[in-house]
PDB file of N, CA and C in Angstrom:
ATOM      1  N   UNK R 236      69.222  -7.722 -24.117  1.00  0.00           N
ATOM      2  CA  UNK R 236      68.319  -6.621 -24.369  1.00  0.00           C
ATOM      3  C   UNK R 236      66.882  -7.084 -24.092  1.00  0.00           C
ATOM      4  N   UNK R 237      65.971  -6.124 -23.235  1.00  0.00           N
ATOM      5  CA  UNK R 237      64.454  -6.797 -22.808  1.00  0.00           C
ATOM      6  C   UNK R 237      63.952  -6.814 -24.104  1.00  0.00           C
ATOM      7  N   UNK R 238      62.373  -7.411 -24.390  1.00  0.00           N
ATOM      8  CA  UNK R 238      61.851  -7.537 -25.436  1.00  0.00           C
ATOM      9  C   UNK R 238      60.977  -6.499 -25.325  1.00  0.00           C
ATOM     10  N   UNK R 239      60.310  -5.609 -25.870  1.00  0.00           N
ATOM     11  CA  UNK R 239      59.616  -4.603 -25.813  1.00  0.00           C
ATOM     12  C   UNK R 239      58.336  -5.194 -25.342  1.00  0.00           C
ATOM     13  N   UNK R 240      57.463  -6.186 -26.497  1.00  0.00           N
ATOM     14  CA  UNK R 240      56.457  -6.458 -26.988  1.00  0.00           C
ATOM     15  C   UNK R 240      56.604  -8.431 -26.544  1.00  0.00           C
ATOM     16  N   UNK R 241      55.513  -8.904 -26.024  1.00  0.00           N
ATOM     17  CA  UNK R 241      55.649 -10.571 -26.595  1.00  0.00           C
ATOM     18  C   UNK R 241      55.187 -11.064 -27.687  1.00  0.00           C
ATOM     19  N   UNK R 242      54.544 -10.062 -28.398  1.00  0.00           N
ATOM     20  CA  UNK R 242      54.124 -10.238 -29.766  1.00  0.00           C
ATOM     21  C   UNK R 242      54.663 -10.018 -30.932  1.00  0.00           C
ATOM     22  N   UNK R 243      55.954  -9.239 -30.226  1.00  0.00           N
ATOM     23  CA  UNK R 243      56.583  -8.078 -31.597  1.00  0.00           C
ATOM     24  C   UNK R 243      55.611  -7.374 -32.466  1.00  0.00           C
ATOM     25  N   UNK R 244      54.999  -7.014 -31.922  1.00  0.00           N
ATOM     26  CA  UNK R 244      54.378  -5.569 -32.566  1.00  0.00           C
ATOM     27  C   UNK R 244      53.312  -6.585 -33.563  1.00  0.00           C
ATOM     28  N   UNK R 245      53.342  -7.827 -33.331  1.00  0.00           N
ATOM     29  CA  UNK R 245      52.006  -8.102 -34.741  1.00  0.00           C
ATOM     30  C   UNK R 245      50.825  -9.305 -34.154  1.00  0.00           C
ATOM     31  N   UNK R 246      50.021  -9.271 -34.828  1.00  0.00           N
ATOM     32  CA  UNK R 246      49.283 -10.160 -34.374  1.00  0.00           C
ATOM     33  C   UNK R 246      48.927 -11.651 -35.254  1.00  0.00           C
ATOM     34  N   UNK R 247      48.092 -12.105 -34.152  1.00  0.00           N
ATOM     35  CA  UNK R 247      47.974 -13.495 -34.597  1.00  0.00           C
ATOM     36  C   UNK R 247      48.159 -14.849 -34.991  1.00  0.00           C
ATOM     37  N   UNK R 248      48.710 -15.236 -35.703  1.00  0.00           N
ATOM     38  CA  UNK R 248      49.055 -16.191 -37.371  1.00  0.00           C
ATOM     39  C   UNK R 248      49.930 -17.069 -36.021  1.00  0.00           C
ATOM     40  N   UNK R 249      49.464 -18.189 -35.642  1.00  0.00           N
ATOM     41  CA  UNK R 249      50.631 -19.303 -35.077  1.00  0.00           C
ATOM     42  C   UNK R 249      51.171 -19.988 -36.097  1.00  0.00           C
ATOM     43  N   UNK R 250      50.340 -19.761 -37.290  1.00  0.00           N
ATOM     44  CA  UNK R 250      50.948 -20.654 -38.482  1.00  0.00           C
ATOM     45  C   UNK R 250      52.367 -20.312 -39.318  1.00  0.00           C
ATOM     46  N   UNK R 251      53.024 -19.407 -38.543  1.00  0.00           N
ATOM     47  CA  UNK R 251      54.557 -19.280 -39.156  1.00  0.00           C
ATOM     48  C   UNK R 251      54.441 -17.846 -39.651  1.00  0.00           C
ATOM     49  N   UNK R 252      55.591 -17.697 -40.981  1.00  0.00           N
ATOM     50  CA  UNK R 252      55.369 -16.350 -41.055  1.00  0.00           C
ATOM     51  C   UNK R 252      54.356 -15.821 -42.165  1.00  0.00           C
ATOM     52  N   UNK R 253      54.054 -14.741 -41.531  1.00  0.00           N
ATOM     53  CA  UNK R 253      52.682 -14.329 -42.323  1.00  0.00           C
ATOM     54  C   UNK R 253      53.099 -14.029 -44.196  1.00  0.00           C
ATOM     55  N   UNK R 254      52.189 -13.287 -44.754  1.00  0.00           N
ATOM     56  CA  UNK R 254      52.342 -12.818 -46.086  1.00  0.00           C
ATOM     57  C   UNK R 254      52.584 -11.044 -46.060  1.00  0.00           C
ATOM     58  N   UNK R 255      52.737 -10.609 -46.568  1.00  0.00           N
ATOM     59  CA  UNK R 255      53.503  -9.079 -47.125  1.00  0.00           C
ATOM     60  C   UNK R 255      52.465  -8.260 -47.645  1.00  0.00           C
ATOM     61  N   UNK R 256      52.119  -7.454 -47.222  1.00  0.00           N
ATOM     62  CA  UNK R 256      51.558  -6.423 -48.342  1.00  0.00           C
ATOM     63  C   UNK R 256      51.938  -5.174 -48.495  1.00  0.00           C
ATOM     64  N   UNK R 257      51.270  -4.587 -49.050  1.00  0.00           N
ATOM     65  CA  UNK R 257      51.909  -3.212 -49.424  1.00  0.00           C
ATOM     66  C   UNK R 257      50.936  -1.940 -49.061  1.00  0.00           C
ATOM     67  N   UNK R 258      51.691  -1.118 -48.194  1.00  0.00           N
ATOM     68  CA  UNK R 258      51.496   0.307 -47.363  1.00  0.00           C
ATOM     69  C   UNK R 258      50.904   1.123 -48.864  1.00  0.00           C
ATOM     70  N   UNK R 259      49.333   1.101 -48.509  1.00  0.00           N
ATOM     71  CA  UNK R 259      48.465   2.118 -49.248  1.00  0.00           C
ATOM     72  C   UNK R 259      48.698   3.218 -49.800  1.00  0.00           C
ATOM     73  N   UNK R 260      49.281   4.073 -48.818  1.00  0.00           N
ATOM     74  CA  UNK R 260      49.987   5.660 -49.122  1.00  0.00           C
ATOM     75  C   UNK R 260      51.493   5.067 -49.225  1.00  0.00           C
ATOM     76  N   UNK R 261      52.120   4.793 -48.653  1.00  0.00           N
ATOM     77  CA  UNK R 261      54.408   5.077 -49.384  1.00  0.00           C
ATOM     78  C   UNK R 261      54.572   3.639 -50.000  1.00  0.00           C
ATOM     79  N   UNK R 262      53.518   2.502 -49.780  1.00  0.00           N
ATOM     80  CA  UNK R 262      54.312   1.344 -50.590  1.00  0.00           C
ATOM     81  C   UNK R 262      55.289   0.527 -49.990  1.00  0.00           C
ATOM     82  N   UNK R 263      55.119   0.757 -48.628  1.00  0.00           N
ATOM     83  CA  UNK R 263      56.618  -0.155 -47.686  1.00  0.00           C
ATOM     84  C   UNK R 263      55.779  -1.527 -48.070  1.00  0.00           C
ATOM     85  N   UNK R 264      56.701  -2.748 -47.949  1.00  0.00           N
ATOM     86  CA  UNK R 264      56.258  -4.016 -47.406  1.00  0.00           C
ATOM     87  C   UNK R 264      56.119  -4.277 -46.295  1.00  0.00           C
ATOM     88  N   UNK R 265      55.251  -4.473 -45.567  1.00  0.00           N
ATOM     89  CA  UNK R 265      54.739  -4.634 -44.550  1.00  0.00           C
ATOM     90  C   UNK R 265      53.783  -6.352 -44.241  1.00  0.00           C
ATOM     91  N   UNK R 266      54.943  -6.948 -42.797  1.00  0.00           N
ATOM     92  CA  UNK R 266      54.510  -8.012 -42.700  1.00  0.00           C
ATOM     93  C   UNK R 266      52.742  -7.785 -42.229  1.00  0.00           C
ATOM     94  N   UNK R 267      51.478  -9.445 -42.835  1.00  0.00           N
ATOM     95  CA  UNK R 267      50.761  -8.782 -42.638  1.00  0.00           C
ATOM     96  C   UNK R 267      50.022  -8.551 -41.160  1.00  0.00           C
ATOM     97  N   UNK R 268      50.460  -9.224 -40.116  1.00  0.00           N
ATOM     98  CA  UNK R 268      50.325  -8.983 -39.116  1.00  0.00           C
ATOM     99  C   UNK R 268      50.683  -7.999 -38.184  1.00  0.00           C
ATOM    100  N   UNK R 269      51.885  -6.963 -38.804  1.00  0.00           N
ATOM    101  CA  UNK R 269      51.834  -6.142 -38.597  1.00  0.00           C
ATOM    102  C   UNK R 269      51.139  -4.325 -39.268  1.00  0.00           C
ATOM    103  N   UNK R 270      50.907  -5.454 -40.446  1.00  0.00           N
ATOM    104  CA  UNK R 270      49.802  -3.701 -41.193  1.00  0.00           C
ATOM    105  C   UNK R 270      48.674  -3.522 -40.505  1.00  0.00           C
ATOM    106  N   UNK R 271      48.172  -2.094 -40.620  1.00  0.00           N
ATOM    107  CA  UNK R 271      46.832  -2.046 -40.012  1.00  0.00           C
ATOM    108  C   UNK R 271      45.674  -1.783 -41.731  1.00  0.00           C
ATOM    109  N   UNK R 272      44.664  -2.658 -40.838  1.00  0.00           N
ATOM    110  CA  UNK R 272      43.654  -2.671 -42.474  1.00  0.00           C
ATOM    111  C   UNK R 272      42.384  -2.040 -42.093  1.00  0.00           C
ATOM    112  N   UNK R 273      42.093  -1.118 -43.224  1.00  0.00           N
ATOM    113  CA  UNK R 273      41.006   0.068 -43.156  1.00  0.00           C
ATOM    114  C   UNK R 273      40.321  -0.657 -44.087  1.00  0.00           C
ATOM    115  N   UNK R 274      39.032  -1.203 -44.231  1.00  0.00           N
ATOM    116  CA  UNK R 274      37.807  -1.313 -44.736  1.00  0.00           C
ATOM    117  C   UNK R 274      37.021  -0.205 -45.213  1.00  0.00           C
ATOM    118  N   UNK R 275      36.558   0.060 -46.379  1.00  0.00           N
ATOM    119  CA  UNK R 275      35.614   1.120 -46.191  1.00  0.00           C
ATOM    120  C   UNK R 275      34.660   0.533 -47.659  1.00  0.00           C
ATOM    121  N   UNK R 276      33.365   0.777 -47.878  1.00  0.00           N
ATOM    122  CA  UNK R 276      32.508   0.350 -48.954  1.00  0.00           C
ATOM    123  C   UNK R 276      32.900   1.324 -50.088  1.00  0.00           C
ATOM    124  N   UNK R 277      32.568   0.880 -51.168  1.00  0.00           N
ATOM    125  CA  UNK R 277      32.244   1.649 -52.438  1.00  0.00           C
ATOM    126  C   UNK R 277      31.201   1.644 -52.793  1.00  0.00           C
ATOM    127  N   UNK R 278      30.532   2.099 -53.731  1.00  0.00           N
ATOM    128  CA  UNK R 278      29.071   2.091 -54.690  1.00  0.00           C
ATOM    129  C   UNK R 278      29.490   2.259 -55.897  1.00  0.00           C
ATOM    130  N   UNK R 279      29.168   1.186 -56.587  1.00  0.00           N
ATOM    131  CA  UNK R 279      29.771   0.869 -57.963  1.00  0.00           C
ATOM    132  C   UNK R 279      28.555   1.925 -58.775  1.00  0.00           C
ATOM    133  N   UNK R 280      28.038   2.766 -58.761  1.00  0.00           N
ATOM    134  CA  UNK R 280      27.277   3.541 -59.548  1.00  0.00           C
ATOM    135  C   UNK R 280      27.724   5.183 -59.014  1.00  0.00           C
ATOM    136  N   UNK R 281      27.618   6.388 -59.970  1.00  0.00           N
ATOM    137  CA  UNK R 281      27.802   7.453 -59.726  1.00  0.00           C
ATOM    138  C   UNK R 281      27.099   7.820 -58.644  1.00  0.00           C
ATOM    139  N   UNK R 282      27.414   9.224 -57.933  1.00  0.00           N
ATOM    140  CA  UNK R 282      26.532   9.404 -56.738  1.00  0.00           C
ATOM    141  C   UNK R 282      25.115  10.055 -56.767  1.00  0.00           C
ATOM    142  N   UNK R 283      25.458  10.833 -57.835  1.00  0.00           N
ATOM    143  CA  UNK R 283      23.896  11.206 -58.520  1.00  0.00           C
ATOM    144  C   UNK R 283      23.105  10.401 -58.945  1.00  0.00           C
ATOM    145  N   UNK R 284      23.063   9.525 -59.698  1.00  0.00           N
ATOM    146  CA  UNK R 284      22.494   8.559 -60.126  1.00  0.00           C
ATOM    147  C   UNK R 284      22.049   7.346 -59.020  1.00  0.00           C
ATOM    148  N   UNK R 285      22.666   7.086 -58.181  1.00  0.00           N
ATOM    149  CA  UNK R 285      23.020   6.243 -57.166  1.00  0.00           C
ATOM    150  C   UNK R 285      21.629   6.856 -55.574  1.00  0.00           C
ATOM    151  N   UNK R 286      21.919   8.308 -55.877  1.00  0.00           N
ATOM    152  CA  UNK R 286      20.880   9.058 -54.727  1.00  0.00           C
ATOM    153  C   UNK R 286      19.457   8.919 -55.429  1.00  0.00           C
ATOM    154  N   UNK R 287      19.256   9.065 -56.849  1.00  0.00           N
ATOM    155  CA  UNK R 287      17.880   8.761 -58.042  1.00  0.00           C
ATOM    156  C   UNK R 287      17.138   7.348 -57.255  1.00  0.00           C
ATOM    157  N   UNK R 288      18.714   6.019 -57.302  1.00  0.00           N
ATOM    158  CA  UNK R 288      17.990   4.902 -57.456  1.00  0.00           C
ATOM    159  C   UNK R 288      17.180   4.774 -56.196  1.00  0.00           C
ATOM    160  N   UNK R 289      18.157   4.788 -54.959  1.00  0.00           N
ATOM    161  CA  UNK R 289      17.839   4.729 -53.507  1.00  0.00           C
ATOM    162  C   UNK R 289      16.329   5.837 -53.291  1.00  0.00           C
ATOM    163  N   UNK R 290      15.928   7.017 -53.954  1.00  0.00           N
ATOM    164  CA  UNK R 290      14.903   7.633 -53.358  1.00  0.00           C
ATOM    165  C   UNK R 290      13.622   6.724 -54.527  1.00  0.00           C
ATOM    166  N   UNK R 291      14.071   6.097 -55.620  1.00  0.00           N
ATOM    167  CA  UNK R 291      13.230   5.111 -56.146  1.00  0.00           C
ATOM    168  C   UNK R 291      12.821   3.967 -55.197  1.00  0.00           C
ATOM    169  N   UNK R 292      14.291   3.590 -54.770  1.00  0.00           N
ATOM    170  CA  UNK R 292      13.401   2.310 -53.836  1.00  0.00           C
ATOM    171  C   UNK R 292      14.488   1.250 -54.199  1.00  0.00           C
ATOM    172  N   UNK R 293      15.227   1.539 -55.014  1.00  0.00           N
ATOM    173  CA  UNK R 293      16.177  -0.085 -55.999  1.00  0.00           C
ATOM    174  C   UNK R 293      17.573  -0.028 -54.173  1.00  0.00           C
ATOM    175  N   UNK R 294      18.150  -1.347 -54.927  1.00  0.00           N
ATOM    176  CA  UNK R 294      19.015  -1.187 -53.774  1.00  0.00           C
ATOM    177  C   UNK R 294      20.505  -1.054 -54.702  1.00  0.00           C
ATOM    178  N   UNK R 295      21.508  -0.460 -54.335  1.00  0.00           N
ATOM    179  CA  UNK R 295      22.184  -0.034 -55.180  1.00  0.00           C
ATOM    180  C   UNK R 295      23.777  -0.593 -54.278  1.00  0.00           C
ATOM    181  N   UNK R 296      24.090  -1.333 -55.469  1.00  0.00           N
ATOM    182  CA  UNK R 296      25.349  -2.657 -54.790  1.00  0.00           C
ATOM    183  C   UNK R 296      26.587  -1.365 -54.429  1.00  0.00           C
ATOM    184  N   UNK R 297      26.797  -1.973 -53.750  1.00  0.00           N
ATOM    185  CA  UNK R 297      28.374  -1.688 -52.921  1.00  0.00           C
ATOM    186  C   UNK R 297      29.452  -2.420 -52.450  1.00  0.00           C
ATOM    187  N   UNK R 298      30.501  -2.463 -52.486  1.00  0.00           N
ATOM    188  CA  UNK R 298      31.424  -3.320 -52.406  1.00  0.00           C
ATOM    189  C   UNK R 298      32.829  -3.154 -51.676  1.00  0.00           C
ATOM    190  N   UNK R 299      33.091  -3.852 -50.752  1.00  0.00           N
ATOM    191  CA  UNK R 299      33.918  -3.463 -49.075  1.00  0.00           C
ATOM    192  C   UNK R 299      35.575  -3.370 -50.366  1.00  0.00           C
ATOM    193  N   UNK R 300      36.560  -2.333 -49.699  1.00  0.00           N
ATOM    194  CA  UNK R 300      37.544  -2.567 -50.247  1.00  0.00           C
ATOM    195  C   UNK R 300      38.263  -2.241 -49.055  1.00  0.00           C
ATOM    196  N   UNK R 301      39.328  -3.086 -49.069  1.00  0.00           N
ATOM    197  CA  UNK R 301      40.419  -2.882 -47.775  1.00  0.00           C
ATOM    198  C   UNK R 301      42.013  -2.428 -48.285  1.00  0.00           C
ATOM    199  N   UNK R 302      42.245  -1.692 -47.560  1.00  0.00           N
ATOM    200  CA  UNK R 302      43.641  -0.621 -47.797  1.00  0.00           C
ATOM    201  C   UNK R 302      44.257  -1.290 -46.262  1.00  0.00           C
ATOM    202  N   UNK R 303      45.455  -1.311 -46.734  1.00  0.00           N
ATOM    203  CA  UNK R 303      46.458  -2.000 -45.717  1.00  0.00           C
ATOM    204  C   UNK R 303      47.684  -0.907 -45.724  1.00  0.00           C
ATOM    205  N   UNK R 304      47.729  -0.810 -44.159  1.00  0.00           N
ATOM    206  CA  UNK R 304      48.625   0.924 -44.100  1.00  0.00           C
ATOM    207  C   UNK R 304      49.727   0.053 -42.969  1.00  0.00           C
ATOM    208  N   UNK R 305      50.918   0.851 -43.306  1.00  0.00           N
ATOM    209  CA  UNK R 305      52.251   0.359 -42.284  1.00  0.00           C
ATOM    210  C   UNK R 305      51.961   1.225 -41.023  1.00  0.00           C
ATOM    211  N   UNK R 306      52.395   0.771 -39.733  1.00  0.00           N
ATOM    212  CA  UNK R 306      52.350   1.525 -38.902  1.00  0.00           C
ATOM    213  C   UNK R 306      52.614   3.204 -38.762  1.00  0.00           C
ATOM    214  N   UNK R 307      53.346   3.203 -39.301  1.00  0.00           N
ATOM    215  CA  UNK R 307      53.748   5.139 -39.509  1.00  0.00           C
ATOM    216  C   UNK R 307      52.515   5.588 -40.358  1.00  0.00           C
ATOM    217  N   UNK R 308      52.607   5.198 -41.548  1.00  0.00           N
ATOM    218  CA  UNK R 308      51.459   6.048 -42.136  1.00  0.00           C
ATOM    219  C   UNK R 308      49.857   5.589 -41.282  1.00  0.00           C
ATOM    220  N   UNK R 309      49.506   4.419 -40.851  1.00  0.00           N
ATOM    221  CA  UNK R 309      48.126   4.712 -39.969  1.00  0.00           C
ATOM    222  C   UNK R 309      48.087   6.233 -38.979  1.00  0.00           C
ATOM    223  N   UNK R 310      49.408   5.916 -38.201  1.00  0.00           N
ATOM    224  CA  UNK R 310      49.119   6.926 -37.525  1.00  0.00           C
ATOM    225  C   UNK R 310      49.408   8.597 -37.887  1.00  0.00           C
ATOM    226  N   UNK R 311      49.767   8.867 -39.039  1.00  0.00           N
ATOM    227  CA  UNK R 311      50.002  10.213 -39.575  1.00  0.00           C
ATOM    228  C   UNK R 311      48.871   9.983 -40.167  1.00  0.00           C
ATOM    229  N   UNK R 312      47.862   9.787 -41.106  1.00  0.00           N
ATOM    230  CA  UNK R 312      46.986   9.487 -41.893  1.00  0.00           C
ATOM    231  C   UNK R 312      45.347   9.664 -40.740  1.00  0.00           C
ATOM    232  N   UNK R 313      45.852   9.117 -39.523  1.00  0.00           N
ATOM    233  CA  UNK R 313      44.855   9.163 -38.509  1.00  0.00           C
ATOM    234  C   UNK R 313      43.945   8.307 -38.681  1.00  0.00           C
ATOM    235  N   UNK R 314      44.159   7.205 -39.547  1.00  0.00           N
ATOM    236  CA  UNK R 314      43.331   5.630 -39.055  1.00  0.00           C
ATOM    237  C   UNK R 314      43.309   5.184 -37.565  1.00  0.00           C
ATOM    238  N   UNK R 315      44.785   5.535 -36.992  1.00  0.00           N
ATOM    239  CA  UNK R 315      45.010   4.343 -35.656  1.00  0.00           C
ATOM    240  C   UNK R 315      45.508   5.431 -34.835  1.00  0.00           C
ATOM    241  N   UNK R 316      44.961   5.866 -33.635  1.00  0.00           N
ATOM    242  CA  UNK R 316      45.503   6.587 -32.923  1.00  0.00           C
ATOM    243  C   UNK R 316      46.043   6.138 -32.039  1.00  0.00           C
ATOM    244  N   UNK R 317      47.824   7.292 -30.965  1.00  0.00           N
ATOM    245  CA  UNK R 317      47.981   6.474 -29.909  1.00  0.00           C
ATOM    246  C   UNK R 317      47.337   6.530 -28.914  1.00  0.00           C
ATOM    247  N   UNK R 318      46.936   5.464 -27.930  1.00  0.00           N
ATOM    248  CA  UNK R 318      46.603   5.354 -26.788  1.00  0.00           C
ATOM    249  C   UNK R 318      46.956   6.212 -25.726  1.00  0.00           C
ATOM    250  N   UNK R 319      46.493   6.538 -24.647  1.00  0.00           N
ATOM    251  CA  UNK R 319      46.765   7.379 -23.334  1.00  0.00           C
ATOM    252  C   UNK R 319      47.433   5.889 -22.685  1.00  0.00           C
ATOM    253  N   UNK R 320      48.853   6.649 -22.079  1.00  0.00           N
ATOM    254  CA  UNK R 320      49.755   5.329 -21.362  1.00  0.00           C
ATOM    255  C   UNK R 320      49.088   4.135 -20.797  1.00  0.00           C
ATOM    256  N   UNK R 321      47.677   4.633 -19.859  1.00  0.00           N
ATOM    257  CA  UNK R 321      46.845   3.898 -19.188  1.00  0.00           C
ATOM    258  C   UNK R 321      46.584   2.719 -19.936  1.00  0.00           C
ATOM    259  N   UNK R 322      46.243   2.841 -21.419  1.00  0.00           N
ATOM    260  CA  UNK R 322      44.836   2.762 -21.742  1.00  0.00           C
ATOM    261  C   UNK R 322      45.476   1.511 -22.516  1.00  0.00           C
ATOM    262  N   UNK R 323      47.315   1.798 -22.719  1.00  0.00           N
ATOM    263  CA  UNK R 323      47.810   0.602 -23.619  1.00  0.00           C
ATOM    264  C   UNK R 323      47.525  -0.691 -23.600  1.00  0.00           C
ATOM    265  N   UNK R 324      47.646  -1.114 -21.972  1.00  0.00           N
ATOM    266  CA  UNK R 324      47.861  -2.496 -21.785  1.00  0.00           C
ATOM    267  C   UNK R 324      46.437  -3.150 -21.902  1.00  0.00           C
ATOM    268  N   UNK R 325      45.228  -2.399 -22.350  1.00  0.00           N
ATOM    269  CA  UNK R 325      43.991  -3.059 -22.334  1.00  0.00           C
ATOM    270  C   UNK R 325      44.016  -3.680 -23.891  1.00  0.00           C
ATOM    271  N   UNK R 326      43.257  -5.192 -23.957  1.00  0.00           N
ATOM    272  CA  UNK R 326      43.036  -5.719 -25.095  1.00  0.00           C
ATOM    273  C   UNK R 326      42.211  -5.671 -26.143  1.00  0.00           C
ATOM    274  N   UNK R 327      41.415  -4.325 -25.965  1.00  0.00           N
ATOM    275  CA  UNK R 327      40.275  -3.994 -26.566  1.00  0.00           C
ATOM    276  C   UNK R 327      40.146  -3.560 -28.004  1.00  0.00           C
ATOM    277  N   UNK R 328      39.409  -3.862 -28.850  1.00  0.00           N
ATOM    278  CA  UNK R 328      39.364  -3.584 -30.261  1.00  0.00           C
ATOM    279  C   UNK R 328      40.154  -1.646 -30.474  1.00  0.00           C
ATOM    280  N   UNK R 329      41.262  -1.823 -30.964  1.00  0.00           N
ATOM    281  CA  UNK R 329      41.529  -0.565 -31.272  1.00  0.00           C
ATOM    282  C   UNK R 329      40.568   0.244 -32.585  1.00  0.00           C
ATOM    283  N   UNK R 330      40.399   1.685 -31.990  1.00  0.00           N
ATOM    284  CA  UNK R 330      39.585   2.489 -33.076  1.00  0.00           C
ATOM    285  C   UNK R 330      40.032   3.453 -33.304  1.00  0.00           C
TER     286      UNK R 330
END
C-alpha cells in the first residue's frame, strides 16, 4: 500500500514519539504533532475596567493561552482551512 504522507500527517519531533494532548472541543487524544494549536491572549482584568485602565495610560497584563484541536475539529471549527489542490504541496506557514 503507497504511503500517503512522508510525514504521516505530523510534524517535527526526530526525538521519538511525541506526547498526547487533548482536542479542545470533543476531547480525542491527539498525538502532539499531529494537533493543530490556536494561541490566542487573555486579559486577566474585566473588559470595562480593563478599557478605564488603557484610556488612563496603565498597561493592563495579558496572558497567551493555547487550545490544541484534532484535525477534524480545526477544520469544522475553521482554525485550519483546506488548501486549493495547487497550493498543498507548498511549505508555507499554514493560516
Amino acid at each position: 500500500m503507497p504511503k500517503k504522507r512522508k510525514s504521516g500527517g505530523k510534524t517535527g519531533s526526530s526525538g521519538g514519539r511525541d506526547g498526547s494532548v487533548h482536542c479542545a472541543k470533543c476531547g480525542r487524544l491527539v498525538p502532539r504533532g499531529k494537533a493543530k494549536r490556536v494561541t490566542r491572549y487573555v486579559t486577566l482584568v474585566d473588559y470595562a475596567i480593563g478599557k478605564e485602565l488603557r484610556e488612563a495610560g496603565a498597561i493592563v497584563p495579558q496572558r497567551q493561552v493555547s487550545d490544541w484541536y484534532c484535525v477534524s475539529c480545526a477544520i469544522h471549527t475553521h482554525k485550519v482551512h483546506i488548501r486549493p489542490t495547487g497550493d498543498r504541496h507548498k511549505h508555507d506557514k499554514i493560516r
